[in-house]
Coordinates of C-alpha atoms in Angstrom, one line a residue:
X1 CA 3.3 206.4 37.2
X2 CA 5.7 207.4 39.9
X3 CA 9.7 206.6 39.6
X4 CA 11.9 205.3 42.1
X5 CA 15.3 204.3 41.4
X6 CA 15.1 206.3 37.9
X7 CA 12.5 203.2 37.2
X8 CA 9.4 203.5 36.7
X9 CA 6.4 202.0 38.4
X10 CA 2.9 201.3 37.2
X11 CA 1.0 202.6 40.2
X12 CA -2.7 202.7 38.1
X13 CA -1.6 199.7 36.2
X14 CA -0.6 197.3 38.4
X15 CA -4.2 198.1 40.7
X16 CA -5.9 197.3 37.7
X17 CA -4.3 194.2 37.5
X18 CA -4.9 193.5 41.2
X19 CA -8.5 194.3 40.7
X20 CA -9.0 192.2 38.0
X21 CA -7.3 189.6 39.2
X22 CA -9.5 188.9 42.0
X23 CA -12.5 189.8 39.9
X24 CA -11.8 187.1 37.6
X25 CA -10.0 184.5 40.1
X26 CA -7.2 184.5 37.7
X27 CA -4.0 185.4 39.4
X28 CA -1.0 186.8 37.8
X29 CA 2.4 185.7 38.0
X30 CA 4.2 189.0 39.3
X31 CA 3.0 192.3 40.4
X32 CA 5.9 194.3 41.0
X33 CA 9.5 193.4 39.8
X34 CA 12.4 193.9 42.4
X35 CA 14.5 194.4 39.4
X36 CA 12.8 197.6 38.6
X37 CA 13.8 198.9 42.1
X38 CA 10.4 199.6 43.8
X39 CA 10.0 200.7 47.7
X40 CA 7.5 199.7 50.2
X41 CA 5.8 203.3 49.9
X42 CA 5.4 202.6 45.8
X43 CA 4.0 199.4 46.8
X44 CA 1.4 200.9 49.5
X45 CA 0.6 203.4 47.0
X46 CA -0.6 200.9 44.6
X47 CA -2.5 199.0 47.5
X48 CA -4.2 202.7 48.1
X49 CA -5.2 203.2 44.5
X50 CA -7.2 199.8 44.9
X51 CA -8.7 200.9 47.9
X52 CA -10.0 204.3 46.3
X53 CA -11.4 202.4 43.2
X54 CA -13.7 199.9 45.4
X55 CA -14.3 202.8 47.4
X56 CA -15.5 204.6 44.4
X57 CA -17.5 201.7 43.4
X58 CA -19.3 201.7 46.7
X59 CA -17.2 199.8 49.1
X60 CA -15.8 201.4 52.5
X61 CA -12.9 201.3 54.8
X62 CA -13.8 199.3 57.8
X63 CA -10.6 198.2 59.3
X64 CA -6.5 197.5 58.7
X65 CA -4.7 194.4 59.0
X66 CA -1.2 193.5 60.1
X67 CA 0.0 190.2 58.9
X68 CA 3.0 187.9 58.3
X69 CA 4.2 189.2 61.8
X70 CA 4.7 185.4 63.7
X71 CA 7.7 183.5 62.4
X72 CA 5.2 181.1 61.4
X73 CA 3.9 182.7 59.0
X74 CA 6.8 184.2 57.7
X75 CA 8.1 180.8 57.3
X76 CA 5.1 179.9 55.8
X77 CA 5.2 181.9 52.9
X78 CA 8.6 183.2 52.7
X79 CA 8.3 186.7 53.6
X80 CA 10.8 188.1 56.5
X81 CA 9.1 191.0 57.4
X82 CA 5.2 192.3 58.0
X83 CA 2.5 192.9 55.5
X84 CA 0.1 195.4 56.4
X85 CA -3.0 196.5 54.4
X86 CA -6.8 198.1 54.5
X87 CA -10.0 196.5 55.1
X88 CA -13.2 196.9 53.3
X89 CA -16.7 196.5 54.3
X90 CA -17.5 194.2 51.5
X91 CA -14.8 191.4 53.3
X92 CA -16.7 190.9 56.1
X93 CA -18.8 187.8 56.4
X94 CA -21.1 186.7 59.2
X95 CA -20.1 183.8 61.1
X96 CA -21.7 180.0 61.1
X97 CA -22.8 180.6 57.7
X98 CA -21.3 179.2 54.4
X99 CA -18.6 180.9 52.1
X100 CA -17.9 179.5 48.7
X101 CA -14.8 178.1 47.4
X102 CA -15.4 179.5 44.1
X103 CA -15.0 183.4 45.9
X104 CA -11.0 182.9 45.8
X105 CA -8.0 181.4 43.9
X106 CA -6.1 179.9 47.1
X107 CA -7.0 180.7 50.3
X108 CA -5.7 180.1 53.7
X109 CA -7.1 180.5 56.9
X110 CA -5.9 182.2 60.7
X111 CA -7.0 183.0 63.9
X112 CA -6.6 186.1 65.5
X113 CA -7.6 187.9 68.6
X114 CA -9.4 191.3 66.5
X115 CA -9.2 194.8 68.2
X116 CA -12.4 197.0 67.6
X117 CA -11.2 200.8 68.6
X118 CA -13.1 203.4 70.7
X119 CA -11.0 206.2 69.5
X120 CA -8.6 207.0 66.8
X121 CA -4.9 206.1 67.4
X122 CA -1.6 206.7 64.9
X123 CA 1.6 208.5 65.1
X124 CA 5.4 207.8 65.1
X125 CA 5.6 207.6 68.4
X126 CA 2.8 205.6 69.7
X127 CA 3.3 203.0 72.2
X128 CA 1.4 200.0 73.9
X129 CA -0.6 202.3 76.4
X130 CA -1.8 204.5 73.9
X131 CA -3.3 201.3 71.8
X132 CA -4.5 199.9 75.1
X133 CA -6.5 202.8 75.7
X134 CA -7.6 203.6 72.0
X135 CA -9.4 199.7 72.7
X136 CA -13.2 199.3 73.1
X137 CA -12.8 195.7 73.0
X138 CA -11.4 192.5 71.6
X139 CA -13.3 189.4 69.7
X140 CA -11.7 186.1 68.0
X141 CA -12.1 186.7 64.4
X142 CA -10.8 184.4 61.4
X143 CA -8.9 185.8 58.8
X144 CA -9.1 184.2 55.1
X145 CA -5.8 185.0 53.0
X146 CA -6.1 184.8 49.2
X147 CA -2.8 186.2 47.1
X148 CA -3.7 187.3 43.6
X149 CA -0.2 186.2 42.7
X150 CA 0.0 182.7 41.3
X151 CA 1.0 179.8 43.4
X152 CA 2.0 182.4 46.3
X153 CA 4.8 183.1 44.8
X154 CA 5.1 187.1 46.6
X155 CA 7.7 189.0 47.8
X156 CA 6.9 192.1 50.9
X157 CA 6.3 194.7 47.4
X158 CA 3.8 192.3 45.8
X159 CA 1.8 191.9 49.0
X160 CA 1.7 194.9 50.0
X161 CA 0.5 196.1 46.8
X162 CA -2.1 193.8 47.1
X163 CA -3.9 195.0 50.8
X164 CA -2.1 192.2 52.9
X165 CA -3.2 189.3 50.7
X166 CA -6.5 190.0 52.4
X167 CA -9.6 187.9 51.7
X168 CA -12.2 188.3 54.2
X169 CA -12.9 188.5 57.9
X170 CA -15.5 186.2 60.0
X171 CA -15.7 187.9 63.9
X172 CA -17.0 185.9 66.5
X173 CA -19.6 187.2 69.1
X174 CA -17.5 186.9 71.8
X175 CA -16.1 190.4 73.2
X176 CA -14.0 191.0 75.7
X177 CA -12.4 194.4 77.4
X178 CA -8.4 193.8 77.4
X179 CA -8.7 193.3 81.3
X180 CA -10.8 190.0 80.5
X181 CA -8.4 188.8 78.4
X182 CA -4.4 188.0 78.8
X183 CA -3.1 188.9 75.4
X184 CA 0.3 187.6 76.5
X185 CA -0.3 184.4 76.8
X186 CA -3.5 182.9 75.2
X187 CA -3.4 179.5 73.5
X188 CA -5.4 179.3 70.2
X189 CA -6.1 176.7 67.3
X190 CA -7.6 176.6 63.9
X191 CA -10.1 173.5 63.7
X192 CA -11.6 171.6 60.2
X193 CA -14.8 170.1 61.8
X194 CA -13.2 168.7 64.5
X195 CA -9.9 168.0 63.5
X196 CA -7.4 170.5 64.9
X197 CA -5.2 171.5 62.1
X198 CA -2.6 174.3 63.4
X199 CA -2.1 175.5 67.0
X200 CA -0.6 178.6 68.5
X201 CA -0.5 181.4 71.4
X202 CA -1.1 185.0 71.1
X203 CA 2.4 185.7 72.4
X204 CA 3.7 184.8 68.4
X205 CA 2.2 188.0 67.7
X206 CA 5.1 190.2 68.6
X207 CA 5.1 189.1 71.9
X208 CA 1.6 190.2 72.6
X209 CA -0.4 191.6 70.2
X210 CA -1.1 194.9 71.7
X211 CA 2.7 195.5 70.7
X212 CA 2.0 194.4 67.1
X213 CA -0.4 196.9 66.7
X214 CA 2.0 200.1 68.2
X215 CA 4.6 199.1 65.9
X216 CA 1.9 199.0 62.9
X217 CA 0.7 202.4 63.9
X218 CA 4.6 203.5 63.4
X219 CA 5.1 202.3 60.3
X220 CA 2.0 203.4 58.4
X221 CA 2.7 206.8 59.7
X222 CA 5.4 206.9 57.7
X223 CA 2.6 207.2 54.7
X224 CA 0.2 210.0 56.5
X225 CA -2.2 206.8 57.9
X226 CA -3.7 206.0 60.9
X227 CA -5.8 203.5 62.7
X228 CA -9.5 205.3 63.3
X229 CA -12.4 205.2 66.0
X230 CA -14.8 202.5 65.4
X231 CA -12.6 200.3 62.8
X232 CA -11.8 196.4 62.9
X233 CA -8.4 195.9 64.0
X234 CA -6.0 192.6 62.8
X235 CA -2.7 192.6 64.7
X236 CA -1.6 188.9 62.7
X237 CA -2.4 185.3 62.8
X238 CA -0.8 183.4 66.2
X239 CA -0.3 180.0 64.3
X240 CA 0.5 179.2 60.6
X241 CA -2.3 179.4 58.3
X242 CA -3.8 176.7 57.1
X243 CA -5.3 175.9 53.1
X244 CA -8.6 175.6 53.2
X245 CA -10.4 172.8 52.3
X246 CA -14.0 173.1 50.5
X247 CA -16.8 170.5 52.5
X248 CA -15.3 171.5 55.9
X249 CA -16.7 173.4 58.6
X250 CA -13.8 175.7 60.3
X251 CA -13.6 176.8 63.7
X252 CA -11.3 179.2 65.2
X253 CA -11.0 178.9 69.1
X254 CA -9.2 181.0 71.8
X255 CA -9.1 179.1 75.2
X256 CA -11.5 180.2 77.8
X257 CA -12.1 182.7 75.6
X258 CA -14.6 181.7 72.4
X259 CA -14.6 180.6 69.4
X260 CA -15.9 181.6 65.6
X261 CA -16.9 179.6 62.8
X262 CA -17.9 179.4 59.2
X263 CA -18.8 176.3 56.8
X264 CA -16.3 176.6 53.5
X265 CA -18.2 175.1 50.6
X266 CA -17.7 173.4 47.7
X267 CA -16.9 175.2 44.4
X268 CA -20.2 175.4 42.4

């Protein structure tokens, strides 16, 4: 328990909630009350505690995510600033095959163009050149978001407790060095077989993506963290997500670019 504001805050608590929550599939209402006067760094230090207890159970960091960054998606779900959160092994899923309905509580989908890192990058001072050159390479991915807060009902403390509203990540196989690709200006669309659902451009991401990710390296330096050498990268979703629907086949697609897919089925 730490205390901010002379309140309390359950930091071992509420990551037992979150973990059982998305255990069971049951979500709970609230996970931190802004009454009791929390700050972003409680709620990051909840989202940590959940990290260290899959980690302990055998998961393992394998990337970091920046989300609600467009104004769509703030819109969307009523959040006006940027979540931000870790990414385990365990979230990954192989593309074209199926993922069950029945592994969330209520899940959206996103597109976004996915940085894979060649060397480690963080700091308070990073800029755009340093995350250009801290790039291997870049690969559509789909994002699923799954709040374990009924209804969606969150506020920036509850999901950042809760690692971004993170689900899982599907990567496509198509990878491209930054030069092969123009981040600024790259239109985009989420597909359910083949009707197209949502459309966007990579430019929603903080202008261009590459940005999104310097100013994520900022802020998470604020709590000792960096982005590290070989890890998945998720700068933010360039359209607004869209519910997924069990019995549909969905298909995220960057032009002249690629595209990455997964079958969402039914629950069992």
């Amino acid at each position: 328990v730490i205390r901010s504001n002379t309140v309390a805050i359950n930091i071992v608590g509420t990551a037992e909630r979150i973990i059982a929550a998305q255990e069971s599939r049951s979500p709970v209402d609230k996970l931190i009350d802004e009454a009791d006067g929390p700050t972003k760094a409680d709620a990051f230090r909840v989202q940590e505690e959940v990290v260290r207890r899959r980690v302990a159970a055998g998961d393992a960091v394998a990337g970091f995510k920046l989300g609600n960054i467009a104004k769509a998606m703030q819109a969307k779900f009523g959040v006006d600033e940027p979540d931000y959160g870790y990414l385990l092994a365990s979230q990954f899923r192989p593309e074209n095959l199926t993922i069950d309905a029945d592994e969330f509580i209520e899940p959206f989908v996103e597109v976004e163009p996915a940085f894979v890192l060649k060397r480690s990058v963080g700091g308070r001072h990073v800029t755009a050149v340093d995350i250009m050159a801290a790039t291997d390479f870049v690969v559509p991915a789909l994002e699923i978001i799954d709040s374990r807060v009924r209804n969606w009902n969150i506020g920036i403390y509850d999901t950042l407790a809760d690692c971004g509203s993170s689900g899982a990540v599907i990567v496509g196989g198509n990878p491209r060095k930054l030069s092969e690709v123009n981040l600024a200006d790259t239109p985009g669309e989420v597909r359910f077989d083949e009707e197209v659902k949502a459309k966007g451009n990579t430019n929603a991401v903080y202008g261009n993506p590459i940005g999104a990710l310097a100013w994520l390296c900022r802020r998470i330096a604020e709590y000792g963290v960096g982005l590290e050498a070989g890890q998945l990268i998720l700068p933010g979703s360039i359209l607004a997500a869209e519910k997924l629907v069990p019995g549909r086949r969905v298909t995220g697609s960057f032009t002249g670019w690629g595209e990455v897919s997964f079958d969402y089925g039914a629950r069992r």
